[in-house]
Coordinates of N, CA and C in Angstrom, one line a residue:
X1 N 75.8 -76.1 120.2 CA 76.7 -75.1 120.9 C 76.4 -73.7 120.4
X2 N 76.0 -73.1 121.2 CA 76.1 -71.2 120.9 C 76.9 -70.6 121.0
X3 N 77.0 -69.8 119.9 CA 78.6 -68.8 120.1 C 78.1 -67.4 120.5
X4 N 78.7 -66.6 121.4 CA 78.1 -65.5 122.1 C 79.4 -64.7 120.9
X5 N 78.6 -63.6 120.6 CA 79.9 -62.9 120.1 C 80.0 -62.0 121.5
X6 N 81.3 -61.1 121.6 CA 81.6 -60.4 122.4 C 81.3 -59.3 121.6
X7 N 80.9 -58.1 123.1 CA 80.5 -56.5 122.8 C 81.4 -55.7 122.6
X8 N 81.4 -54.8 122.4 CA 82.1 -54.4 121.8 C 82.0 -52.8 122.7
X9 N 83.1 -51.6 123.5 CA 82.2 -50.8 124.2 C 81.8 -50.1 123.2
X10 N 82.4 -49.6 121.9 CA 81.3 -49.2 120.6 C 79.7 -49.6 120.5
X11 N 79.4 -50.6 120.6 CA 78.2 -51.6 120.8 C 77.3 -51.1 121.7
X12 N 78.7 -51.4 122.6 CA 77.5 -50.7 124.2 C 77.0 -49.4 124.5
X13 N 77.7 -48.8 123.6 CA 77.4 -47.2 123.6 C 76.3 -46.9 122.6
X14 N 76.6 -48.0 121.8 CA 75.1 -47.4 120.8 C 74.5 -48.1 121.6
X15 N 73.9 -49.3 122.3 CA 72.6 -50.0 123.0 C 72.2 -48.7 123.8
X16 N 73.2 -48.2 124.3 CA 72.7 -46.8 125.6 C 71.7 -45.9 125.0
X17 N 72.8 -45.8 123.4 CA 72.1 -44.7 122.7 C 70.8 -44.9 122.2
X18 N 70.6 -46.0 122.0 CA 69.3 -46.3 121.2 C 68.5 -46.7 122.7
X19 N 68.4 -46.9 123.3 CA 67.4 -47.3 124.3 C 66.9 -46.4 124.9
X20 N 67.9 -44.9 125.1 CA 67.6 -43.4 125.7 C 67.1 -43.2 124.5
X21 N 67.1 -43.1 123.5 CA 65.9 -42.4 122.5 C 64.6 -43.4 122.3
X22 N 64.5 -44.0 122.7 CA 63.9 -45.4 122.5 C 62.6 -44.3 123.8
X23 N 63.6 -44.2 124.6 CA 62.5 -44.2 126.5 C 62.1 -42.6 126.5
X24 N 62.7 -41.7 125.4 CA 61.8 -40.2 125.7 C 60.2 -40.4 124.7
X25 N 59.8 -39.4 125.5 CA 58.8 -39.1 124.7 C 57.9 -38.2 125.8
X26 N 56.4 -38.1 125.5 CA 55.5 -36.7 125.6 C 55.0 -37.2 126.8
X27 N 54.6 -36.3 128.0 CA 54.3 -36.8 129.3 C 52.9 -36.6 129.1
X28 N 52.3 -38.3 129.4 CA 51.6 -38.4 130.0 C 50.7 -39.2 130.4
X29 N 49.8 -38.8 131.8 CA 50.1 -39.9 132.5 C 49.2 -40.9 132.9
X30 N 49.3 -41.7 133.2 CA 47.8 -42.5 133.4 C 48.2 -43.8 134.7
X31 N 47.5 -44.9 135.0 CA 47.9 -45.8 135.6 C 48.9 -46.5 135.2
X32 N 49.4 -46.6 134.4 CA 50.1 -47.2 133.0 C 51.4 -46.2 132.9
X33 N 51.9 -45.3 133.6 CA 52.4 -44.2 133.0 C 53.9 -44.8 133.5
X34 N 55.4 -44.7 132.9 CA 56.6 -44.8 133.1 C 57.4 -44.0 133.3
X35 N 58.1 -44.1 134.8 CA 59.4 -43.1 134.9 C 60.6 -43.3 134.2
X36 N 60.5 -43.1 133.4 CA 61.5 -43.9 132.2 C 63.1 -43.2 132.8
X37 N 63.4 -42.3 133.5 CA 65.0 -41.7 133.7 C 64.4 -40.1 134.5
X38 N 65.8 -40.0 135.2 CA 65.7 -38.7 136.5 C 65.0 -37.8 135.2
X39 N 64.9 -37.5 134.0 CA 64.8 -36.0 133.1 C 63.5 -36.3 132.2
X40 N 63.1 -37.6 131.8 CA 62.2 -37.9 130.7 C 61.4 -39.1 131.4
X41 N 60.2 -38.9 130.8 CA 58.7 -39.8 131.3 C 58.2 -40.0 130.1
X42 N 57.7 -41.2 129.9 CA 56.8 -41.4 128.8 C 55.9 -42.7 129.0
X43 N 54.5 -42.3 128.0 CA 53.2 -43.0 128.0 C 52.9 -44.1 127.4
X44 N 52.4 -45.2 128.0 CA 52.3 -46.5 127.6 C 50.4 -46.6 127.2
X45 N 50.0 -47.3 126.0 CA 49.1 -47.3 125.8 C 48.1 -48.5 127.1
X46 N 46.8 -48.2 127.5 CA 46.7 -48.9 128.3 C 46.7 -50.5 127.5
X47 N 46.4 -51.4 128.4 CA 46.4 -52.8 128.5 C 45.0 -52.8 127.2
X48 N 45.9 -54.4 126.1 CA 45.0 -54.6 125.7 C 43.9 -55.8 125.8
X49 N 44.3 -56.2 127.2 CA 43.9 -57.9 127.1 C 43.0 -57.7 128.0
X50 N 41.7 -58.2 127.8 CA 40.2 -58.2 129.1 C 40.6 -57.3 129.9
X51 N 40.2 -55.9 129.7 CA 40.2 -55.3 130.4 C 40.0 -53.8 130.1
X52 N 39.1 -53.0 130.4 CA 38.3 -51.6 129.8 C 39.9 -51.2 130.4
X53 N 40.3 -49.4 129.5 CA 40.7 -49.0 129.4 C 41.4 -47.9 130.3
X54 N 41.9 -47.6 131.7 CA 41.9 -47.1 132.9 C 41.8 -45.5 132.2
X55 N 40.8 -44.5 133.7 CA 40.8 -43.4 133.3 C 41.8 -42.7 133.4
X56 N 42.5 -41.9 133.0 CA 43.5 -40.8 132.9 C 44.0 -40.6 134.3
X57 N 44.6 -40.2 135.0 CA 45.4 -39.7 136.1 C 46.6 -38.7 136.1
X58 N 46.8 -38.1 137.0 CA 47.8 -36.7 137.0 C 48.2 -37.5 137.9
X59 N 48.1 -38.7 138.2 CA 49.2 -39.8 139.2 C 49.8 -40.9 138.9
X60 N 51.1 -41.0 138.6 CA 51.4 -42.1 138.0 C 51.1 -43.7 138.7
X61 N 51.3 -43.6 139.9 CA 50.5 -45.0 141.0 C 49.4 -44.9 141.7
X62 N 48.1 -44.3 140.8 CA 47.0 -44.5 140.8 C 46.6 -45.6 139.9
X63 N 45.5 -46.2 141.0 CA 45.1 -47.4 139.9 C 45.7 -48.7 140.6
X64 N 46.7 -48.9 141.5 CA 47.6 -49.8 142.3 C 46.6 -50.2 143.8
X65 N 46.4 -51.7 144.1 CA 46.3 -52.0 145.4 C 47.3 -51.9 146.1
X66 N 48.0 -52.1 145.8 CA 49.3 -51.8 146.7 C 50.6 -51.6 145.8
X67 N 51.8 -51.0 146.1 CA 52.8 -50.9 145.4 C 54.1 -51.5 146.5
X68 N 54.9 -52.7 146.0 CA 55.4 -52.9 146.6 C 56.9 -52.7 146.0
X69 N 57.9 -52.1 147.0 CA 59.7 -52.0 146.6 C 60.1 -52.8 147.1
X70 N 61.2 -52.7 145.3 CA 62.4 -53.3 146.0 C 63.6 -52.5 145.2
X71 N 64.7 -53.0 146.2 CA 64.9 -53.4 147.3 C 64.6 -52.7 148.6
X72 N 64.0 -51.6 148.8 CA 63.6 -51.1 149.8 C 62.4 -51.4 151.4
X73 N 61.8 -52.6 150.9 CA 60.6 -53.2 151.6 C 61.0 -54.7 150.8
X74 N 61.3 -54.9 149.7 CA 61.9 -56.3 149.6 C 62.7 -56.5 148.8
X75 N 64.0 -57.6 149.8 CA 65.3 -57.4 149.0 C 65.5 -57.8 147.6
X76 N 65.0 -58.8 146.9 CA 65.1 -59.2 145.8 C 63.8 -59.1 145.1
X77 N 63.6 -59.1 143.8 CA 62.6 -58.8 143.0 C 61.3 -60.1 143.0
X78 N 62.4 -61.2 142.9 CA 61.4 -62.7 142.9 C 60.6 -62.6 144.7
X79 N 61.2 -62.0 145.4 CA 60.2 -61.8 147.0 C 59.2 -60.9 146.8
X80 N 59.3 -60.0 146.0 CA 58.4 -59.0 146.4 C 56.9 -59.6 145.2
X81 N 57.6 -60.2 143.9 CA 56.8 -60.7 142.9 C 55.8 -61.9 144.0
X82 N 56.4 -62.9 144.4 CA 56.1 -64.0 145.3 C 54.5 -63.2 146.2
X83 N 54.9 -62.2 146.7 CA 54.1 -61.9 147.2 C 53.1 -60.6 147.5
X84 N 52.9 -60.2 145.6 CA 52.3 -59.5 145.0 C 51.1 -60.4 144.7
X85 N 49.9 -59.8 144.4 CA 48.7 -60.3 143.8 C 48.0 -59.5 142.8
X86 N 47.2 -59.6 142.7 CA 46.2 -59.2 141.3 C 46.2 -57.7 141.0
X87 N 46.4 -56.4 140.6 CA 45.6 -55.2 140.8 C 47.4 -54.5 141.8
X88 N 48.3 -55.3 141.9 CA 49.6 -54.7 142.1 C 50.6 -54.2 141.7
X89 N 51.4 -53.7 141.9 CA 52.6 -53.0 141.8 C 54.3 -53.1 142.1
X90 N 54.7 -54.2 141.5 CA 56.3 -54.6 142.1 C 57.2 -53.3 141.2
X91 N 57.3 -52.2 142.0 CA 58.6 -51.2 141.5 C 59.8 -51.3 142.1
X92 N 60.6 -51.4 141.2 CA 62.3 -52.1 141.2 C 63.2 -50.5 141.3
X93 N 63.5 -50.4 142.3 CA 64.8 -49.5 142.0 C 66.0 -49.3 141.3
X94 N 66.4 -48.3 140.5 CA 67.5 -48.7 139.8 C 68.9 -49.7 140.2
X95 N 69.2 -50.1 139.7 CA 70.7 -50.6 140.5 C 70.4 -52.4 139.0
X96 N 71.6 -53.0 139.4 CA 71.7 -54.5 139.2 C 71.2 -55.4 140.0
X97 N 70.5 -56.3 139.3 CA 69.7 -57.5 140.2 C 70.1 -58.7 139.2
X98 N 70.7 -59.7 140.3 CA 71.5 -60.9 139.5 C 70.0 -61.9 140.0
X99 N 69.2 -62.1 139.0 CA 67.8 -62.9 139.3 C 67.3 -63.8 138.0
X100 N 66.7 -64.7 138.4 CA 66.4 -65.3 137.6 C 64.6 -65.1 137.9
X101 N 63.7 -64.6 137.7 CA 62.5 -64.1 138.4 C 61.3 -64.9 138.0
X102 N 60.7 -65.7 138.0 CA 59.3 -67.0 137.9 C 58.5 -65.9 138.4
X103 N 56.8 -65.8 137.7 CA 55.9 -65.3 137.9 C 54.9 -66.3 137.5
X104 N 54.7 -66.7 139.2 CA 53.2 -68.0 138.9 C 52.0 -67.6 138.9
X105 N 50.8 -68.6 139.1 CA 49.9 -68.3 138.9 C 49.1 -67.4 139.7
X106 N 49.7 -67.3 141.2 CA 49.4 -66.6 141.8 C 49.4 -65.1 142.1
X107 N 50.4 -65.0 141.0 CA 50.7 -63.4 140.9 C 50.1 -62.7 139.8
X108 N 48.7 -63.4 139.3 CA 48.7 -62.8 138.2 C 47.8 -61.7 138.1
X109 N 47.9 -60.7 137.3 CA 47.4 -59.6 137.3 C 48.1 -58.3 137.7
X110 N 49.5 -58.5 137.9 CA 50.5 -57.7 138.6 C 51.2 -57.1 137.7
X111 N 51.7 -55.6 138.0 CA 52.5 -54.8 137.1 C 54.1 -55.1 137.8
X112 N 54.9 -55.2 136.9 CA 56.3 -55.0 137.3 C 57.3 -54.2 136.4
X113 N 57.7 -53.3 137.1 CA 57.8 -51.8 136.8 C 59.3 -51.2 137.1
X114 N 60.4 -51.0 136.2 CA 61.4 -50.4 137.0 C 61.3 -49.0 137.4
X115 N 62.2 -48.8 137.7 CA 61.9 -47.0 138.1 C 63.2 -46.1 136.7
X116 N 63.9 -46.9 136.2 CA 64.5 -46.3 135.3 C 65.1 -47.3 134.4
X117 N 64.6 -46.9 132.7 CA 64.7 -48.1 132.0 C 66.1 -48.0 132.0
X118 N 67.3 -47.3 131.5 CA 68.4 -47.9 131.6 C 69.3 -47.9 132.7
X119 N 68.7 -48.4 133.8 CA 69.4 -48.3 135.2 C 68.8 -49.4 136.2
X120 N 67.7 -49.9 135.9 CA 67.0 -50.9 136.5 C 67.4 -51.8 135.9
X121 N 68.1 -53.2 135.9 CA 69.1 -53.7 135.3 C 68.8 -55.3 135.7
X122 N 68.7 -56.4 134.6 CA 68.7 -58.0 135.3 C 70.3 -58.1 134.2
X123 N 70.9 -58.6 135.0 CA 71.7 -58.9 134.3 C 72.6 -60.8 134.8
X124 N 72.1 -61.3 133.8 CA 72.4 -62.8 133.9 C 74.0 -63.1 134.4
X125 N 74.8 -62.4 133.9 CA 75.9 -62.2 133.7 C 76.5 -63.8 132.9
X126 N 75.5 -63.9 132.0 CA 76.4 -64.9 130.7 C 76.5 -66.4 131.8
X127 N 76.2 -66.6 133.0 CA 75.6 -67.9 133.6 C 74.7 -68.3 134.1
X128 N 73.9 -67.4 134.1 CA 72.6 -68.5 134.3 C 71.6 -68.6 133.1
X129 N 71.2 -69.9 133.7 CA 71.3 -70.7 132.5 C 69.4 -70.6 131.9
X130 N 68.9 -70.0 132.7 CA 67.6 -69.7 132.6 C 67.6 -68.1 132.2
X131 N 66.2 -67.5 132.6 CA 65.3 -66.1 131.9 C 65.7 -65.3 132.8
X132 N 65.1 -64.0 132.1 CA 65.6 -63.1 133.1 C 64.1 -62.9 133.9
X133 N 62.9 -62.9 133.3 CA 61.9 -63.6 133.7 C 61.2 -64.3 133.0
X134 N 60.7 -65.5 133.4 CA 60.3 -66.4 133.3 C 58.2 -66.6 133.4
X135 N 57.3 -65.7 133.0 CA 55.9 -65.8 133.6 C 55.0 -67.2 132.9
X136 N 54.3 -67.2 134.2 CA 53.0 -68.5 133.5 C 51.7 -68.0 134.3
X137 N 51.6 -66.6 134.4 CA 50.1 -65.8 135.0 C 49.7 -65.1 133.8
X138 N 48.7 -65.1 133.7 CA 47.7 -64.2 133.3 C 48.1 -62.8 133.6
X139 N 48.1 -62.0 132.5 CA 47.7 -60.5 132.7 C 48.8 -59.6 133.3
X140 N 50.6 -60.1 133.5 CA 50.8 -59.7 134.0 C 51.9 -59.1 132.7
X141 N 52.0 -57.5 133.2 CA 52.8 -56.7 132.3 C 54.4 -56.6 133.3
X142 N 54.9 -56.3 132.1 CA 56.9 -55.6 132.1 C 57.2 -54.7 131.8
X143 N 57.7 -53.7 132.8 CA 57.6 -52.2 131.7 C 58.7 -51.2 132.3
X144 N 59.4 -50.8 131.0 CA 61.0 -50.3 131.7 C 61.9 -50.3 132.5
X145 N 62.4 -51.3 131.3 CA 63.9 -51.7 132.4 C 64.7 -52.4 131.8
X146 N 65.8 -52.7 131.5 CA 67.1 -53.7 130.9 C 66.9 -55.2 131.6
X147 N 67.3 -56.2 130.3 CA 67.6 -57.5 130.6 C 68.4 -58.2 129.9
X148 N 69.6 -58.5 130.3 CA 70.7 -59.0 129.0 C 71.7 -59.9 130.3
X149 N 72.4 -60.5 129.1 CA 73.5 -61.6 129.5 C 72.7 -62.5 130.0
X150 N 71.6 -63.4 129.9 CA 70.8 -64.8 130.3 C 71.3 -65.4 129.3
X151 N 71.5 -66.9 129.5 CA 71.6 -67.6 128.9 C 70.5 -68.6 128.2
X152 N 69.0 -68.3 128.8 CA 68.1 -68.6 128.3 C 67.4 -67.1 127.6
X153 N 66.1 -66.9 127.8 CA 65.7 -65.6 127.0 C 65.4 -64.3 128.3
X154 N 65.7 -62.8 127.7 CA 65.6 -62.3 128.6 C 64.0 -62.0 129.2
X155 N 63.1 -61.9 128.6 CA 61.6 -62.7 129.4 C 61.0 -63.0 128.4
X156 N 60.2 -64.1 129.2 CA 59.4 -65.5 128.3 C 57.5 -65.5 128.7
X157 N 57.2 -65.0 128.1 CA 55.5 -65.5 128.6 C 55.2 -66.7 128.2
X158 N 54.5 -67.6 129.0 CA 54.2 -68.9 128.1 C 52.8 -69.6 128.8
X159 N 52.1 -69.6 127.7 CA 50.8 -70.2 127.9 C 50.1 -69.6 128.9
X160 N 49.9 -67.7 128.5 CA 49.2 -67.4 129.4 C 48.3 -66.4 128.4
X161 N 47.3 -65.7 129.4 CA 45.7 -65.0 128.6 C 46.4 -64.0 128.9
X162 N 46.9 -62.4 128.1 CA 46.8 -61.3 128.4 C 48.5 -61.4 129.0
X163 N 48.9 -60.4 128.2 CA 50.4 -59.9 128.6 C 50.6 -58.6 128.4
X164 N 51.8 -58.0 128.7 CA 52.8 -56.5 127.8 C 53.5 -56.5 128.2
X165 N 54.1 -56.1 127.8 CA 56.0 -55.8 127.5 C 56.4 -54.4 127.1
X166 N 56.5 -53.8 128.1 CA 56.5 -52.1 127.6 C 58.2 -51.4 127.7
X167 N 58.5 -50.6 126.7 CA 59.5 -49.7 127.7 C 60.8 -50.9 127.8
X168 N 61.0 -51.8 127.1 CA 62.1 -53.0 127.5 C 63.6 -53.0 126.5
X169 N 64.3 -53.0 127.2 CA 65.8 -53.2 126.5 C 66.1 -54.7 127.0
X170 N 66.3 -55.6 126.2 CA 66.9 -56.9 126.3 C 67.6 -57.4 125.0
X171 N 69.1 -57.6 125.2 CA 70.0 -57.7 124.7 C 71.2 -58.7 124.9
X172 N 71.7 -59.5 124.2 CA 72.9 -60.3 124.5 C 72.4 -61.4 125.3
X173 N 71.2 -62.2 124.9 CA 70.5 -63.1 125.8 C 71.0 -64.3 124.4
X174 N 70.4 -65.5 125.3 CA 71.6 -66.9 124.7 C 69.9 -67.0 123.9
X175 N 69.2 -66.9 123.9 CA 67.7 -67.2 123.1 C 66.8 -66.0 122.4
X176 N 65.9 -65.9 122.7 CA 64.9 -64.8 122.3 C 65.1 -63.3 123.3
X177 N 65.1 -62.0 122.6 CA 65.0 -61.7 123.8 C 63.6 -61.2 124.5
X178 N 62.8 -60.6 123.7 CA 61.7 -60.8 124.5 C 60.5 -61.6 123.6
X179 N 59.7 -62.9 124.2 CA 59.6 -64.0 123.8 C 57.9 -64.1 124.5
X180 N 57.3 -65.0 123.3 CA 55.6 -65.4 124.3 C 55.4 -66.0 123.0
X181 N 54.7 -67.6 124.0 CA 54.8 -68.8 123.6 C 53.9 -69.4 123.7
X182 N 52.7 -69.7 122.5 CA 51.5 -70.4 123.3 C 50.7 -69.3 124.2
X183 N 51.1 -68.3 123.9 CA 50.4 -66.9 124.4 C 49.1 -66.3 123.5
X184 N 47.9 -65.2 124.4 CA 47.2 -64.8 123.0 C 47.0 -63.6 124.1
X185 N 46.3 -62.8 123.3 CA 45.8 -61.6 123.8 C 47.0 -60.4 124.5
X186 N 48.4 -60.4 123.8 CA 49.3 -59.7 124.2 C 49.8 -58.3 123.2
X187 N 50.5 -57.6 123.8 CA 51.1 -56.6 122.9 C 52.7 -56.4 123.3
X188 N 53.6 -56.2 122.8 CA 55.0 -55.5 123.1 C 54.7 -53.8 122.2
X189 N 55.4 -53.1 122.9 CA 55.6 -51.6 121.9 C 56.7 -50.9 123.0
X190 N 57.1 -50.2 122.2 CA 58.1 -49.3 122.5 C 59.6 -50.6 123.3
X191 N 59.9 -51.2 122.7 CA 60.7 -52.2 123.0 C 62.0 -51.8 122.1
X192 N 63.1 -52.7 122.9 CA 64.3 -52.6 122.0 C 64.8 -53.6 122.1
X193 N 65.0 -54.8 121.0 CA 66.2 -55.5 121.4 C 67.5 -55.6 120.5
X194 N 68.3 -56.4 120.7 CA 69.6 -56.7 119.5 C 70.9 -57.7 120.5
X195 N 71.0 -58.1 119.2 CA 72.4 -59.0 119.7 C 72.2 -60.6 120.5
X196 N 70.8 -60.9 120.5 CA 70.5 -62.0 121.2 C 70.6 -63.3 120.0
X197 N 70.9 -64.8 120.6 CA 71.2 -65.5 119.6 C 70.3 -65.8 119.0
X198 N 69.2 -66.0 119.4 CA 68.1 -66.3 118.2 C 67.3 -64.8 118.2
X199 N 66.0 -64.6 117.9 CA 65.5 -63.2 117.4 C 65.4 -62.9 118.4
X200 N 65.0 -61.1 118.5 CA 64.8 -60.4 119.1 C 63.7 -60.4 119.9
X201 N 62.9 -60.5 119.3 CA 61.0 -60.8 118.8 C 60.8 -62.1 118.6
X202 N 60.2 -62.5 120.0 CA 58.9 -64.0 119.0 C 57.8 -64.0 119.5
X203 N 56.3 -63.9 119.2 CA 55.4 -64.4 119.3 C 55.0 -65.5 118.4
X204 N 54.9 -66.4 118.9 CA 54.3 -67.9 118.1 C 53.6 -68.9 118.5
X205 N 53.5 -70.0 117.9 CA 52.5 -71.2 118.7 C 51.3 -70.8 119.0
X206 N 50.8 -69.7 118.7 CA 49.7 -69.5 119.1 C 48.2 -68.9 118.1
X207 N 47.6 -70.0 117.9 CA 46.1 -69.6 116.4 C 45.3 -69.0 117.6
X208 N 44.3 -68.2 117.3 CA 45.1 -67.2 116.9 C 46.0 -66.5 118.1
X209 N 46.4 -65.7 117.6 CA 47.5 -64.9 119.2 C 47.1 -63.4 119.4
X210 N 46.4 -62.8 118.8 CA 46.3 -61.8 119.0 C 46.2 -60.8 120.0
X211 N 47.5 -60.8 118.9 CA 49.1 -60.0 119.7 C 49.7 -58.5 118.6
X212 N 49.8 -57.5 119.8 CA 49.9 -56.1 118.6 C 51.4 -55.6 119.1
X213 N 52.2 -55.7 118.0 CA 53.6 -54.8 118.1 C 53.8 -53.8 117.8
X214 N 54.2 -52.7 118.4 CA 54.1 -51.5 118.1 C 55.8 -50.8 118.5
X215 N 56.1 -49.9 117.8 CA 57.2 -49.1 117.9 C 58.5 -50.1 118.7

């Protein structure tokens, strides 16, 4: 049995606090680059898994075969993932999305991107019983945006070549909050977690994994 402690709005006001200092920083921009909030932008190091290093851009969605919304062009996030492919772009608009999100083999190579890390929101709401994403593709990154209240971990990579995890608040999850398992060639940085029942952070299972944590 897991015992969830309850938040506290003290709690919740520091996760705000720390997550908004967490998401500023120095503009600039690349294919890789995050609209982290309406006032502050900040830069993600490029990808470190198979893959040369993208050239610089004064465009933040350069670099994309296609960029697909949601909810704007598709209503929920698992539709527009579903039917993303390699060299893509799934950008989430701010708001709450009650999802449990699977990223198979066919989607791999795809960026999924909110448009504001503390406003782009999965929120489990403490019953579902699974992730807040769930991947088993190759290559595919997560980058700015909240994931809390799952009852399993708020995202899980497992047994795949090449990941990241950029730009992420995940909190108050019933497991890990951000997790990769039998994974190698990945990195997390600029991440925040706390309050989840087991750690915040796991990379494991994997000789070797190399996997780089940063800030």
């Amino acid at each position: 049995m897991r015992i969830r402690h309850p938040q506290s709005p003290r709690r919740r006001a520091l996760i705000r606090l720390l997550a908004k200092s967490l998401a500023t920083g120095a503009l600039l921009l690349s294919p890789a680059t995050l609209i982290v909030s309406a006032s502050a932008a900040a830069s993600v190091p490029a990808a470190t898994h198979a893959q040369a290093a993208p050239a610089k851009s004064t465009k933040p969605f350069d670099g994309f075969t296609h960029i697909l919304h949601v909810p704007q062009e598709y209503k929920t996030i698992q539709s527009a993932v579903d039917a993303a492919r390699s060299g893509d772009l799934v950008l989430i608009a701010a708001g709450v999305y009650h999802e449990e999100v699977k990223v198979a083999s066919q989607s791999a190579g795809i960026t999924i991107r909110g448009m504001d890390r503390n406003q782009t929101i999965l929120d489990g709401q403490s019953t579902a019983a699974g992730n807040g994403f769930y991947i088993t593709a190759d290559n595919v990154i997560v980058e700015n945006l909240t994931i809390h209240n799952y009852r399993g971990n708020g995202i899980w990579w497992k047994g795949v070549n090449g990941y990241r995890g950029s730009y992420i608040t995940s909190y108050d999850n019933g497991d890990y909050g951000i997790y990769a398992r039998t994974a190698r060639h990945g990195e997390f940085n600029n991440d925040y977690a706390s309050g989840n029942v087991d750690s915040g952070f796991y990379i494991g299972e994997c000789i070797p994994c190399d996997a780089l944590i940063t800030n």
